[in-house]
XYZ file of C-alpha atoms in Angstrom:
332
model
C 50.150 -42.169 14.373
C 50.934 -42.511 10.668
C 52.318 -39.473 8.895
C 49.482 -39.605 6.319
C 46.838 -39.545 9.081
C 48.566 -36.613 10.754
C 48.630 -34.775 7.450
C 44.864 -35.226 7.020
C 44.201 -34.016 10.531
C 46.233 -30.893 9.843
C 44.334 -30.311 6.607
C 40.995 -30.663 8.377
C 42.095 -28.293 11.135
C 43.091 -25.790 8.482
C 39.657 -26.017 6.865
C 37.967 -25.491 10.223
C 40.126 -22.439 10.929
C 39.383 -20.957 7.504
C 35.647 -21.490 7.897
C 35.777 -20.009 11.386
C 37.634 -16.961 10.121
C 35.107 -16.506 7.323
C 32.263 -16.525 9.814
C 33.852 -14.120 12.277
C 33.070 -11.081 10.151
C 29.369 -11.869 9.834
C 27.014 -9.633 11.772
C 24.036 -10.868 13.738
C 20.884 -9.314 12.271
C 17.367 -9.741 13.666
C 15.043 -9.939 10.662
C 11.758 -10.781 12.373
C 9.900 -14.055 12.991
C 9.513 -16.583 10.160
C 6.484 -15.938 7.938
C 6.187 -12.357 9.176
C 6.093 -9.174 7.109
C 9.135 -7.944 9.039
C 11.017 -11.008 7.813
C 9.948 -10.354 4.220
C 10.824 -6.662 4.131
C 14.106 -7.227 6.011
C 15.305 -9.480 3.212
C 14.234 -6.925 0.594
C 16.185 -4.220 2.454
C 19.315 -6.357 2.704
C 19.060 -7.381 -0.955
C 18.932 -3.687 -1.879
C 22.445 -3.437 -0.426
C 23.652 -6.625 -2.098
C 23.645 -8.496 1.219
C 22.586 -12.113 0.750
C 21.526 -14.822 3.215
C 25.084 -16.094 3.582
C 26.509 -12.668 4.386
C 25.059 -12.419 7.896
C 23.674 -14.552 10.711
C 19.897 -14.241 10.831
C 18.025 -14.069 14.121
C 14.303 -14.648 13.554
C 13.093 -13.042 16.751
C 10.173 -10.839 17.646
C 11.216 -7.193 17.954
C 10.941 -7.283 21.731
C 13.290 -10.269 21.997
C 15.558 -8.750 19.349
C 15.791 -5.499 21.304
C 16.926 -7.498 24.332
C 19.549 -9.101 22.100
C 20.748 -5.681 20.931
C 20.998 -4.542 24.547
C 22.962 -7.659 25.524
C 25.282 -7.323 22.551
C 24.185 -10.635 21.002
C 22.479 -8.913 18.064
C 24.197 -6.203 16.035
C 21.213 -4.857 14.069
C 17.474 -5.246 14.579
C 14.899 -4.447 11.900
C 11.331 -3.753 12.980
C 8.062 -2.485 11.497
C 6.668 -0.357 14.298
C 4.584 2.624 15.219
C 6.355 5.915 15.738
C 7.677 6.392 18.329
C 8.115 2.756 19.371
C 8.118 2.130 23.113
C 10.447 -0.852 22.672
C 13.082 1.410 21.088
C 12.624 4.005 23.830
C 13.102 1.249 26.419
C 16.203 -0.001 24.620
C 17.716 3.486 24.686
C 16.842 3.902 28.357
C 18.813 0.716 29.113
C 21.652 0.825 26.562
C 22.001 4.620 26.294
C 23.794 4.406 22.934
C 21.129 3.445 20.368
C 21.785 4.415 16.768
C 19.080 4.326 14.086
C 20.204 3.524 10.561
C 19.040 5.451 7.500
C 18.397 3.853 4.130
C 20.140 5.256 1.080
C 18.195 6.880 -1.769
C 19.035 3.954 -4.038
C 17.939 1.394 -1.438
C 14.625 3.183 -0.881
C 14.032 3.215 -4.635
C 14.683 -0.520 -4.940
C 12.517 -1.349 -1.921
C 9.659 0.713 -3.358
C 9.963 -1.102 -6.696
C 9.885 -4.554 -5.060
C 7.153 -3.897 -2.508
C 4.269 -1.628 -1.625
C 6.354 0.399 0.827
C 6.754 4.141 0.352
C 9.572 6.570 1.284
C 9.264 8.008 4.777
C 11.347 10.369 6.896
C 11.523 9.831 10.651
C 11.816 13.328 12.164
C 14.761 13.723 14.525
C 12.429 14.819 17.318
C 10.759 11.351 17.278
C 13.385 10.058 19.734
C 15.684 11.838 22.174
C 18.768 10.054 20.849
C 18.337 11.139 17.197
C 20.512 14.013 16.024
C 19.174 14.102 12.452
C 16.218 12.875 10.406
C 16.270 9.219 9.360
C 15.308 8.059 5.867
C 13.318 4.822 5.721
C 10.105 3.323 4.263
C 6.574 2.882 5.568
C 3.339 1.002 5.013
C -0.033 0.881 6.802
C -1.266 -1.339 9.602
C -4.850 -2.353 8.883
C -7.567 -4.614 10.271
C -8.844 -7.521 8.170
C -11.947 -9.502 9.033
C -13.008 -13.082 8.304
C -16.001 -12.912 5.957
C -17.165 -16.313 7.222
C -17.555 -15.075 10.812
C -17.904 -11.276 10.723
C -21.427 -10.441 9.524
C -22.454 -7.100 8.029
C -23.810 -5.563 11.238
C -20.776 -6.669 13.240
C -18.403 -5.297 10.589
C -20.266 -1.985 10.854
C -19.939 -1.910 14.647
C -16.253 -2.858 14.578
C -15.409 -0.055 12.142
C -17.553 2.444 14.039
C -15.936 1.622 17.375
C -12.430 1.910 15.916
C -13.170 5.508 14.928
C -15.611 6.760 17.529
C -14.021 5.199 20.623
C -10.365 5.683 19.683
C -10.096 8.567 22.150
C -10.521 6.030 24.983
C -7.631 3.931 23.673
C -4.520 4.974 25.613
C -1.997 3.490 23.174
C 0.042 6.168 21.369
C -0.916 4.840 17.920
C -4.660 5.065 18.619
C -4.569 8.746 17.643
C -4.125 7.587 14.038
C -7.562 5.911 14.000
C -9.508 8.901 12.728
C -12.039 9.189 9.922
C -9.584 11.030 7.660
C -7.250 8.011 7.774
C -9.918 5.309 7.761
C -9.306 4.053 4.202
C -5.496 4.307 4.225
C -4.045 0.980 3.118
C -7.313 -0.233 1.571
C -6.276 0.262 -2.051
C -6.772 -2.945 -4.023
C -8.463 -4.781 -1.144
C -12.091 -5.931 -0.912
C -13.904 -4.017 1.802
C -16.278 -5.520 4.335
C -19.821 -4.338 3.481
C -20.467 -3.331 7.093
C -17.377 -1.140 7.158
C -18.287 0.340 3.772
C -21.746 1.251 5.070
C -20.297 3.037 8.115
C -17.692 5.000 6.151
C -20.197 6.109 3.529
C -22.578 7.272 6.264
C -19.705 9.449 7.500
C -19.310 11.014 4.057
C -16.338 9.018 2.718
C -16.239 7.765 -0.861
C -15.528 4.038 -0.993
C -14.517 2.655 -4.391
C -13.287 -0.757 -3.251
C -14.797 -4.020 -4.417
C -17.269 -5.172 -1.772
C -16.541 -8.555 -0.200
C -19.161 -11.295 -0.226
C -20.139 -12.628 3.188
C -21.171 -16.086 4.295
C -21.466 -14.832 7.892
C -24.843 -13.755 9.215
C -26.062 -12.257 12.454
C -28.155 -15.358 13.140
C -25.103 -17.587 13.569
C -22.726 -14.981 15.013
C -20.054 -16.282 17.372
C -19.934 -14.775 20.843
C -16.214 -15.506 21.320
C -13.953 -13.921 18.692
C -10.180 -13.929 18.251
C -7.994 -11.015 17.152
C -4.553 -11.907 15.802
C -1.980 -9.275 16.751
C 1.828 -9.718 16.932
C 4.570 -10.218 19.510
C 4.276 -8.708 22.973
C 7.354 -6.578 22.321
C 5.827 -4.947 19.262
C 2.973 -2.502 18.659
C 0.190 -4.857 17.558
C -0.226 -6.806 20.781
C -0.778 -3.967 23.289
C -2.713 -1.827 20.811
C -4.856 -4.788 19.780
C -5.557 -5.546 23.422
C -7.006 -2.079 23.946
C -9.008 -2.293 20.720
C -10.474 -5.611 21.899
C -11.388 -4.134 25.289
C -13.272 -1.267 23.636
C -15.131 -3.593 21.269
C -16.148 -5.708 24.264
C -17.329 -2.577 26.062
C -19.380 -1.082 23.243
C -20.580 -4.037 21.135
C -23.183 -6.223 22.812
C -22.961 -9.988 22.739
C -19.322 -10.482 21.800
C -16.043 -11.034 23.584
C -12.875 -10.412 21.566
C -9.612 -11.929 22.786
C -6.315 -10.661 21.411
C -3.767 -13.369 20.577
C 0.004 -13.084 20.405
C 1.090 -14.235 16.928
C 3.819 -13.859 14.324
C 1.805 -10.885 12.990
C 0.760 -10.121 9.396
C 1.382 -13.274 7.363
C 0.435 -15.644 10.173
C -2.766 -13.712 10.884
C -3.855 -13.759 7.245
C -3.031 -17.457 6.917
C -4.959 -18.276 10.096
C -7.987 -16.326 8.854
C -7.851 -18.297 5.593
C -7.855 -21.546 7.585
C -10.972 -20.416 9.454
C -9.200 -20.274 12.823
C -9.201 -16.490 13.360
C -11.887 -13.829 13.119
C -9.893 -10.598 12.970
C -6.274 -9.939 12.108
C -3.919 -6.974 12.251
C -1.591 -6.803 9.258
C 0.519 -4.555 7.093
C -1.403 -3.680 3.923
C 1.329 -5.126 1.647
C 0.950 -8.787 2.730
C -2.824 -8.295 2.835
C -2.735 -7.402 -0.850
C -0.434 -10.363 -1.529
C -2.885 -12.615 0.318
C -5.857 -11.474 -1.740
C -3.907 -11.762 -5.001
C -2.199 -15.058 -4.141
C 1.349 -13.689 -4.368
C 4.607 -13.904 -2.363
C 3.921 -15.973 0.797
C 0.491 -16.807 -0.605
C 1.735 -17.824 -4.059
C -1.026 -19.812 -5.730
C -3.147 -19.834 -2.543
C -5.136 -16.598 -2.403
C -7.049 -15.813 0.767
C -10.690 -15.603 -0.276
C -12.378 -14.969 3.066
C -10.694 -11.762 4.275
C -11.902 -8.178 3.888
C -10.664 -4.728 4.905
C -12.361 -3.239 7.955
C -10.213 -0.231 8.786
C -6.869 1.560 8.967
C -5.012 1.411 12.267
C -1.751 3.389 11.978
C 1.235 3.953 9.680
C 3.872 1.207 9.950
C 7.415 2.577 9.865
C 10.489 0.424 9.225
C 12.931 1.237 12.027
C 16.457 -0.200 12.070
C 18.505 0.035 15.243
C 21.987 -0.840 16.407
C 24.280 0.480 19.140
C 27.101 2.977 18.885
C 29.529 0.400 20.241
C 29.051 -1.839 17.168
C 30.646 0.821 14.965
C 27.926 0.236 12.340
C 26.721 3.455 10.722
C 24.941 1.982 7.668
C 24.354 -1.294 5.846
C 27.319 -0.364 3.676
C 29.504 -1.304 6.651
C 28.360 -4.927 6.321
C 29.566 -5.372 2.750
């Protein structure tokens, strides 16, 4: 082999070793499925700490799959938007026995609030057995949006009524949040379905939202309806399944099937395409969808309306003690 060729091989090997060394320090972070609200807010959180796309290896998994990755040691940090407490985190702790939940700094919370519709939230230490102190994070609201081309006024009324009046039969832990006092949480800035508005006003609530226009009518109502939820490892899918069962039990002439999806953004997009009747979503992307911002830049969703609040969505960030990570500052 010529000396010049050997020299080039050595140079190339050196480059490979340097690149490999540069990548060794990167942490594996689960930021949620593509086109999901978890994915969006994860990037906002990381940006608040000055952590860019090239500073970590992104895993775009559902929270359930990500939790498995944390347990196996393949994922260092997993970010999820979940109900409190989250069964998937409880299961992770039961298996791993060394779960650590990361707090957000005051400055990070301030930046996240400025760049999104999320609000400061404190997770009480008694929320999970493994917590030894309160955890500072941010929260939003999970809400139900309906397709104004397929959900007529009477059906919108019945859907909203069942969410409130039959919530006691829903065994999911987050169902206790579906009470009249919370019914309009997350509706600010969103058009409301006229059927839902009618029900809430009958119950004594004041509804100031713009009222959505419907093309749907009872005469051409579908009997088979779809409800977009989220991944099976998250909160939306099991909770949505119970909601669908109760609608099927108490509303004549319809059958609602809950679908596993990428959650908020996918559900809103699918409604806009006319391929979904109901969708669970965080209120932030719902507002973006109506206004044609962020993932919906220049393409506002014109056929979706607020039907009701479901539960508060809390950003929960977990790792394991064995990673040695105590905050996002450790990744810088």
